XYZ file of C-alpha atoms in Angstrom:
312
model
C 96.807 113.439 78.077
C 96.690 113.020 74.323
C 93.342 114.544 74.032
C 94.535 118.009 74.885
C 92.256 120.893 75.985
C 93.480 122.906 72.932
C 92.247 120.283 70.405
C 88.888 120.045 72.318
C 88.488 123.743 72.279
C 89.102 123.890 68.622
C 86.441 121.185 68.082
C 84.063 122.999 70.365
C 84.561 126.262 68.379
C 83.528 124.383 65.254
C 80.196 123.194 66.882
C 79.258 126.821 67.578
C 80.300 128.044 64.147
C 78.423 125.545 62.149
C 74.861 126.602 61.208
C 72.119 124.935 63.108
C 69.605 122.832 61.196
C 65.997 123.308 61.503
C 64.546 120.280 63.356
C 61.286 118.713 62.194
C 58.427 118.266 64.595
C 59.253 114.537 64.679
C 62.943 115.241 65.572
C 61.983 117.527 68.342
C 59.756 114.989 69.826
C 62.515 112.327 69.667
C 64.547 111.596 72.789
C 68.266 111.487 71.611
C 70.531 109.159 73.439
C 74.408 109.145 72.752
C 76.877 106.675 73.999
C 80.686 106.668 73.766
C 81.519 102.931 73.626
C 79.788 99.816 72.195
C 78.785 98.019 75.541
C 76.838 101.079 76.622
C 75.115 101.362 73.216
C 74.231 97.624 73.304
C 72.777 97.674 76.822
C 70.843 100.748 75.955
C 69.671 99.186 72.672
C 68.321 96.259 74.614
C 66.448 98.447 77.124
C 64.877 100.512 74.443
C 63.829 97.417 72.387
C 60.956 98.493 70.180
C 59.922 101.473 72.404
C 59.074 104.377 70.131
C 60.260 107.955 70.493
C 63.984 107.341 71.055
C 67.075 107.607 68.838
C 70.360 105.933 69.786
C 73.776 107.062 68.536
C 77.180 105.252 69.091
C 80.177 107.538 68.776
C 82.875 104.963 68.559
C 81.724 102.809 65.626
C 84.670 102.982 63.195
C 86.984 100.552 64.913
C 88.919 103.182 66.777
C 90.225 101.985 70.121
C 88.680 103.618 73.095
C 92.147 104.870 74.266
C 93.096 106.687 71.090
C 89.716 108.046 70.134
C 89.461 111.755 69.550
C 85.985 113.336 68.977
C 85.129 114.961 65.706
C 83.052 118.083 65.444
C 79.990 115.975 64.576
C 80.581 113.843 67.585
C 80.586 116.963 69.764
C 77.394 118.274 68.113
C 75.763 114.864 68.802
C 76.803 115.228 72.525
C 75.566 118.718 72.726
C 72.203 117.811 71.168
C 71.810 114.672 73.396
C 68.966 114.337 75.797
C 71.093 111.584 77.524
C 74.765 111.117 77.109
C 76.221 107.920 78.535
C 80.011 107.325 79.125
C 82.162 105.338 81.410
C 83.954 108.094 83.333
C 87.467 106.618 83.432
C 90.888 107.719 82.327
C 90.187 107.458 78.571
C 87.055 109.734 79.104
C 89.022 112.730 80.384
C 88.125 114.451 77.016
C 84.468 114.067 77.982
C 84.939 116.143 81.222
C 86.534 118.838 79.132
C 83.706 118.937 76.599
C 81.050 119.121 79.283
C 82.935 121.850 81.042
C 83.643 123.941 77.935
C 80.110 123.526 76.261
C 77.715 126.422 76.495
C 74.800 123.837 76.591
C 74.283 121.878 79.727
C 74.191 118.227 78.804
C 72.310 115.482 80.674
C 75.369 113.164 81.163
C 75.659 109.867 83.078
C 79.122 108.457 84.004
C 78.784 104.837 85.072
C 82.194 104.220 86.748
C 81.715 106.346 89.764
C 78.322 104.776 90.443
C 79.507 101.283 89.918
C 82.532 101.662 92.208
C 80.098 102.489 95.077
C 77.762 99.681 94.316
C 80.560 97.139 94.042
C 81.871 98.242 97.431
C 78.518 97.577 98.998
C 78.061 94.185 97.256
C 81.643 92.904 97.733
C 83.583 95.075 100.193
C 87.244 95.781 99.049
C 86.663 94.853 95.501
C 86.101 98.182 93.940
C 89.696 98.999 93.865
C 92.690 96.614 93.220
C 95.784 95.570 94.939
C 97.778 98.390 93.475
C 95.051 101.065 94.364
C 94.153 101.500 90.657
C 90.617 101.892 89.316
C 89.875 99.745 86.321
C 87.906 101.596 83.757
C 87.009 98.535 81.794
C 83.659 98.143 83.766
C 81.934 96.334 80.779
C 84.084 93.315 81.187
C 82.206 92.161 84.262
C 78.707 90.678 84.347
C 77.973 92.227 87.746
C 78.925 95.609 86.267
C 76.749 94.962 83.201
C 73.667 94.275 85.363
C 74.239 97.320 87.592
C 74.691 99.486 84.444
C 71.492 98.224 83.042
C 69.745 99.425 86.114
C 71.268 102.882 86.051
C 70.701 103.418 82.359
C 67.052 102.294 82.757
C 66.556 104.804 85.508
C 67.867 107.629 83.241
C 65.648 106.629 80.312
C 62.570 106.387 82.608
C 63.346 109.937 83.903
C 63.093 111.122 80.192
C 60.036 109.077 79.240
C 58.051 108.082 82.424
C 55.184 106.934 80.196
C 57.479 104.170 78.739
C 58.561 102.955 82.208
C 56.696 99.676 82.053
C 58.161 98.710 78.733
C 61.626 99.883 79.421
C 61.683 98.019 82.854
C 60.369 94.744 81.136
C 63.113 94.937 78.484
C 65.669 95.453 81.232
C 64.533 92.591 83.358
C 64.373 90.235 80.326
C 67.882 91.105 79.609
C 69.034 90.595 83.175
C 67.650 87.048 82.980
C 69.932 86.529 79.993
C 72.759 87.988 81.888
C 72.091 85.507 84.746
C 72.096 82.561 82.511
C 75.482 83.668 81.080
C 76.770 84.072 84.736
C 75.574 80.520 85.437
C 77.868 79.470 82.606
C 80.790 81.132 84.124
C 80.122 79.675 87.444
C 79.909 76.262 85.917
C 83.353 76.784 84.100
C 84.997 77.596 87.472
C 83.285 74.654 89.089
C 84.884 72.307 86.617
C 88.162 74.154 86.064
C 91.286 72.037 86.125
C 93.270 75.218 86.910
C 92.437 78.819 87.956
C 95.248 80.588 86.246
C 95.671 82.370 82.930
C 98.607 83.834 81.186
C 98.041 86.839 78.884
C 100.768 87.764 76.470
C 99.375 91.312 76.116
C 97.736 94.163 77.950
C 95.167 93.139 80.456
C 91.793 94.957 80.423
C 90.069 92.016 82.032
C 90.652 92.538 85.875
C 87.093 92.883 86.751
C 86.363 89.620 85.015
C 89.218 87.759 86.513
C 88.690 89.062 90.085
C 84.912 88.452 89.743
C 85.520 84.726 89.222
C 88.716 84.362 91.279
C 90.999 83.738 88.256
C 94.653 84.232 88.998
C 96.294 86.123 86.026
C 99.760 86.904 84.690
C 99.926 89.614 81.994
C 102.674 91.311 80.100
C 101.364 94.797 80.804
C 98.890 96.166 83.332
C 95.369 97.336 82.191
C 95.786 99.094 78.812
C 99.356 100.229 79.356
C 100.972 102.262 76.579
C 103.994 99.977 76.599
C 104.469 97.974 73.497
C 107.745 96.144 74.193
C 108.091 93.573 76.963
C 111.272 93.557 78.924
C 113.439 90.452 79.059
C 112.543 89.974 82.582
C 108.772 89.942 81.813
C 109.270 87.582 78.957
C 111.306 85.232 81.183
C 108.873 85.470 83.975
C 105.872 84.591 81.783
C 107.755 81.769 80.153
C 108.512 80.379 83.508
C 104.909 80.669 84.608
C 103.647 79.014 81.462
C 106.074 75.982 82.094
C 105.537 75.757 85.890
C 101.813 75.932 85.707
C 101.443 73.726 82.740
C 98.975 76.133 81.206
C 97.179 74.778 78.140
C 96.692 78.048 76.388
C 98.226 81.499 76.020
C 95.748 84.474 75.811
C 95.930 87.736 74.057
C 93.413 90.468 73.347
C 91.664 90.875 69.985
C 94.244 93.511 68.831
C 97.299 91.440 69.399
C 99.631 90.370 66.465
C 100.678 87.288 68.487
C 104.395 88.143 68.308
C 104.822 88.276 72.121
C 102.945 85.019 72.616
C 105.298 83.363 70.215
C 108.481 84.751 72.038
C 107.140 83.396 75.389
C 106.569 80.040 73.911
C 110.014 79.925 72.367
C 111.585 81.057 75.685
C 109.666 78.334 77.452
C 110.417 75.684 74.871
C 106.693 74.877 74.502
C 104.132 75.119 71.892
C 100.560 75.784 72.983
C 97.538 77.380 71.296
C 97.135 81.153 71.351
C 93.598 82.185 71.806
C 92.028 85.846 71.950
C 89.695 87.283 74.488
C 87.592 90.151 73.042
C 87.600 93.305 75.223
C 85.164 95.120 72.832
C 87.533 98.141 72.629
C 87.497 98.456 68.795
C 84.044 97.909 67.310
C 82.775 98.875 63.903
C 79.223 99.549 62.725
C 79.751 96.635 60.257
C 80.330 94.194 63.139
C 77.166 95.396 64.883
C 75.134 94.911 61.703
C 76.577 91.410 61.445
C 75.089 90.608 64.899
C 77.884 91.485 67.261
C 76.414 91.948 70.722
C 77.584 92.242 74.279
C 76.158 88.904 75.158
C 77.589 87.159 72.101
C 81.176 88.415 72.950
C 81.000 87.575 76.621
C 79.724 83.964 75.558
C 82.570 83.658 73.177
C 84.973 84.771 75.963
C 83.542 82.057 78.158
C 84.306 79.402 75.622
C 87.895 80.661 75.254
C 88.375 80.859 79.094
C 86.806 77.191 79.420
C 89.829 75.999 77.171
C 92.370 78.163 79.112
C 91.183 76.905 82.403
C 90.746 73.152 81.312
C 87.076 73.206 82.129
C 85.008 70.435 80.616
């Protein structure tokens, strides 16, 4: 794994060598919540609302992709000082397990993926895994997972501040209503879809979303594969699918340069629009300041999928 134990131990040694700052009384009374990725941050932000006594920190706010992120010394200090640390718990978070194991300070950490896999098996038996037995770590690209995550995060926050339970629960329930409205939009899309197939000239972190709505998908690479060059056979197969299915759109992720999509079109002898689905894997603090939210992204993804599926 690229985030080696040696590197993490180096960072951890820095955290213990750095002089500790004297905390003010106000800081001591604040409940510090730290999240790894943007969706967890945004869900927590919505649950907290204007409830006082909390601080919220997002570690990945510089546009670094979740799969290439390496924690800084400051990040590790933030985790060490957190009253609650939220992370996904998938393959890209192997560094987290190393940090939690090596730290001399016990951290109140909540990994959502293991919890969600159990819940999804209860709700939809057989859906927690995939046909190839792999577990998809991109849990946030599912409205069902978003709702389940909100429940778990709310429980964890109430454990830290039981006096705020009523306000936190109300904020969570209000957000769940908005999630339900968005889910109705996805259902309407499928009810009016001219086709139920998408082609993605890219990696494919959207398996939960596709399987949740019974969308058949063809992609150049599985999940967030490290592969960067599609084989001739892959290009030919995707070009054949594009022509055979008469698909109106080729999809990519937000990080694509579009080159593979162009190659597939040229191979198929077709010219169709190329549109991007946002997987929320590279988010900056500036985007957040400009109003980028989980709901706005999933609503924008809905609009893209409506075009890809020919849903009026």
